[in-house]
């Protein structure tokens, strides 16, 4: 797999209720040259996305409270964030869930995934 190289520092917001996954994503993305902000769940993710205006968002699909899909709907409803690339991560997926996220313009990856796959997917979204 060819990794997309980051030519400038881009901001990435990672939204995940799992502290281990947040930290692991942060480490991989920072090593690739991105500036990373973290949110513990959907509501915090929407608030941080609105205040930070990140270049990309990496988000867990299954979160308590505001789910990944509901978070994505709020992001897409905000005119300032509507075109922000979003990568949805999930340990389980159904065709209906995947289709709903893709219809909202999100890219989809299943866990477990390598750091290289995460970096590559974020790089491709930002470059698009």
mmCIF file of C-alpha atoms in Angstrom:
data_model
loop_
_atom_site.group_PDB
_atom_site.id
_atom_site.type_symbol
_atom_site.label_atom_id
_atom_site.label_comp_id
_atom_site.label_asym_id
_atom_site.label_seq_id
_atom_site.Cartn_x
_atom_site.Cartn_y
_atom_site.Cartn_z
ATOM 1 C CA UNK A 1 0.000 0.000 0.000
ATOM 2 C CA UNK A 2 1.350 3.435 -0.931
ATOM 3 C CA UNK A 3 1.112 5.899 1.946
ATOM 4 C CA UNK A 4 0.082 9.449 1.163
ATOM 5 C CA UNK A 5 2.776 11.781 2.459
ATOM 6 C CA UNK A 6 1.800 14.906 4.382
ATOM 7 C CA UNK A 7 3.440 17.951 2.809
ATOM 8 C CA UNK A 8 2.056 20.443 5.349
ATOM 9 C CA UNK A 9 0.749 20.072 8.861
ATOM 10 C CA UNK A 10 -2.988 19.468 8.829
ATOM 11 C CA UNK A 11 -5.328 19.453 11.808
ATOM 12 C CA UNK A 12 -7.169 16.236 12.589
ATOM 13 C CA UNK A 13 -9.851 15.783 15.234
ATOM 14 C CA UNK A 14 -10.093 12.264 16.693
ATOM 15 C CA UNK A 15 -13.470 11.440 18.284
ATOM 16 C CA UNK A 16 -13.598 8.148 20.178
ATOM 17 C CA UNK A 17 -15.019 7.071 23.531
ATOM 18 C CA UNK A 18 -12.185 4.535 23.970
ATOM 19 C CA UNK A 19 -9.152 6.278 25.546
ATOM 20 C CA UNK A 20 -6.747 3.669 24.145
ATOM 21 C CA UNK A 21 -7.996 4.159 20.575
ATOM 22 C CA UNK A 22 -7.898 7.956 20.929
ATOM 23 C CA UNK A 23 -4.306 7.844 22.114
ATOM 24 C CA UNK A 24 -3.209 5.287 19.526
ATOM 25 C CA UNK A 25 -4.761 7.335 16.724
ATOM 26 C CA UNK A 26 -3.119 10.494 18.081
ATOM 27 C CA UNK A 27 0.318 8.853 18.146
ATOM 28 C CA UNK A 28 0.054 7.561 14.567
ATOM 29 C CA UNK A 29 -1.313 10.804 13.154
ATOM 30 C CA UNK A 30 1.210 13.017 14.963
ATOM 31 C CA UNK A 31 4.066 10.827 13.729
ATOM 32 C CA UNK A 32 2.738 11.462 10.221
ATOM 33 C CA UNK A 33 2.995 15.207 10.827
ATOM 34 C CA UNK A 34 -0.614 16.081 11.672
ATOM 35 C CA UNK A 35 -1.719 18.332 14.528
ATOM 36 C CA UNK A 36 -4.204 16.236 16.517
ATOM 37 C CA UNK A 37 -7.022 17.243 18.860
ATOM 38 C CA UNK A 38 -9.049 14.714 20.849
ATOM 39 C CA UNK A 39 -12.701 14.403 21.865
ATOM 40 C CA UNK A 40 -14.162 11.719 24.139
ATOM 41 C CA UNK A 41 -17.539 11.408 22.456
ATOM 42 C CA UNK A 42 -19.956 12.721 19.876
ATOM 43 C CA UNK A 43 -21.199 15.839 21.673
ATOM 44 C CA UNK A 44 -17.665 16.942 22.529
ATOM 45 C CA UNK A 45 -16.599 16.070 18.991
ATOM 46 C CA UNK A 46 -19.219 18.335 17.434
ATOM 47 C CA UNK A 47 -18.302 21.185 19.802
ATOM 48 C CA UNK A 48 -14.572 20.820 19.097
ATOM 49 C CA UNK A 49 -15.155 20.519 15.357
ATOM 50 C CA UNK A 50 -17.101 23.792 15.462
ATOM 51 C CA UNK A 51 -14.438 25.587 17.489
ATOM 52 C CA UNK A 52 -11.363 24.148 15.734
ATOM 53 C CA UNK A 53 -12.496 23.715 12.115
ATOM 54 C CA UNK A 54 -10.217 20.692 11.544
ATOM 55 C CA UNK A 55 -8.961 19.627 8.127
ATOM 56 C CA UNK A 56 -10.261 16.087 8.804
ATOM 57 C CA UNK A 57 -12.144 14.138 11.459
ATOM 58 C CA UNK A 58 -11.507 10.529 12.498
ATOM 59 C CA UNK A 59 -14.464 9.148 14.419
ATOM 60 C CA UNK A 60 -15.605 5.941 16.045
ATOM 61 C CA UNK A 61 -18.898 4.630 14.682
ATOM 62 C CA UNK A 62 -20.196 3.126 17.922
ATOM 63 C CA UNK A 63 -20.156 5.561 20.851
ATOM 64 C CA UNK A 64 -22.495 5.916 23.829
ATOM 65 C CA UNK A 65 -24.691 8.989 23.910
ATOM 66 C CA UNK A 66 -24.391 10.683 20.543
ATOM 67 C CA UNK A 67 -23.509 7.870 18.118
ATOM 68 C CA UNK A 68 -21.003 8.237 15.319
ATOM 69 C CA UNK A 69 -23.804 8.473 12.759
ATOM 70 C CA UNK A 70 -25.683 11.126 14.761
ATOM 71 C CA UNK A 71 -22.430 13.038 15.265
ATOM 72 C CA UNK A 72 -21.778 12.868 11.530
ATOM 73 C CA UNK A 73 -25.294 14.177 10.810
ATOM 74 C CA UNK A 74 -24.666 17.201 13.065
ATOM 75 C CA UNK A 75 -21.320 17.851 11.393
ATOM 76 C CA UNK A 76 -22.888 17.664 7.922
ATOM 77 C CA UNK A 77 -25.706 20.021 9.016
ATOM 78 C CA UNK A 78 -23.194 22.737 9.985
ATOM 79 C CA UNK A 79 -22.347 24.871 6.919
ATOM 80 C CA UNK A 80 -18.804 25.481 8.207
ATOM 81 C CA UNK A 81 -18.143 21.729 8.618
ATOM 82 C CA UNK A 82 -20.312 20.177 5.919
ATOM 83 C CA UNK A 83 -17.374 19.540 3.567
ATOM 84 C CA UNK A 84 -14.905 18.390 6.234
ATOM 85 C CA UNK A 85 -13.623 14.893 5.390
ATOM 86 C CA UNK A 86 -14.707 12.305 7.963
ATOM 87 C CA UNK A 87 -13.252 8.832 8.477
ATOM 88 C CA UNK A 88 -15.531 6.472 10.406
ATOM 89 C CA UNK A 89 -13.873 3.570 12.240
ATOM 90 C CA UNK A 90 -15.735 0.521 13.493
ATOM 91 C CA UNK A 91 -15.025 -2.879 14.989
ATOM 92 C CA UNK A 92 -18.309 -4.164 13.559
ATOM 93 C CA UNK A 93 -20.294 -3.100 10.589
ATOM 94 C CA UNK A 94 -23.514 -3.800 8.836
ATOM 95 C CA UNK A 95 -24.211 -2.942 5.237
ATOM 96 C CA UNK A 96 -26.960 -0.544 6.354
ATOM 97 C CA UNK A 97 -24.648 1.304 8.782
ATOM 98 C CA UNK A 98 -21.898 1.564 6.241
ATOM 99 C CA UNK A 99 -24.282 2.793 3.556
ATOM 100 C CA UNK A 100 -25.732 5.436 5.899
ATOM 101 C CA UNK A 101 -22.256 6.767 6.759
ATOM 102 C CA UNK A 102 -21.158 6.720 3.125
ATOM 103 C CA UNK A 103 -24.371 8.522 2.075
ATOM 104 C CA UNK A 104 -23.377 11.250 4.544
ATOM 105 C CA UNK A 105 -20.007 11.498 2.805
ATOM 106 C CA UNK A 106 -17.835 9.574 5.258
ATOM 107 C CA UNK A 107 -15.019 7.207 4.422
ATOM 108 C CA UNK A 108 -15.257 3.880 6.271
ATOM 109 C CA UNK A 109 -12.564 1.615 7.752
ATOM 110 C CA UNK A 110 -12.956 -1.460 9.927
ATOM 111 C CA UNK A 111 -10.914 -2.065 13.085
ATOM 112 C CA UNK A 112 -8.449 -3.408 13.738
ATOM 113 C CA UNK A 113 -6.419 -1.339 11.340
ATOM 114 C CA UNK A 114 -2.753 -0.548 11.108
ATOM 115 C CA UNK A 115 -1.281 2.863 11.774
ATOM 116 C CA UNK A 116 -0.269 2.909 8.125
ATOM 117 C CA UNK A 117 -3.873 2.348 6.998
ATOM 118 C CA UNK A 118 -5.087 5.176 9.264
ATOM 119 C CA UNK A 119 -2.408 7.590 8.051
ATOM 120 C CA UNK A 120 -3.046 6.646 4.424
ATOM 121 C CA UNK A 121 -6.825 7.099 4.689
ATOM 122 C CA UNK A 122 -6.510 10.496 6.387
ATOM 123 C CA UNK A 123 -3.900 11.631 3.873
ATOM 124 C CA UNK A 124 -6.090 10.622 0.952
ATOM 125 C CA UNK A 125 -9.122 12.437 2.414
ATOM 126 C CA UNK A 126 -7.175 15.644 2.956
ATOM 127 C CA UNK A 127 -5.614 15.453 -0.521
ATOM 128 C CA UNK A 128 -8.992 14.985 -2.228
#
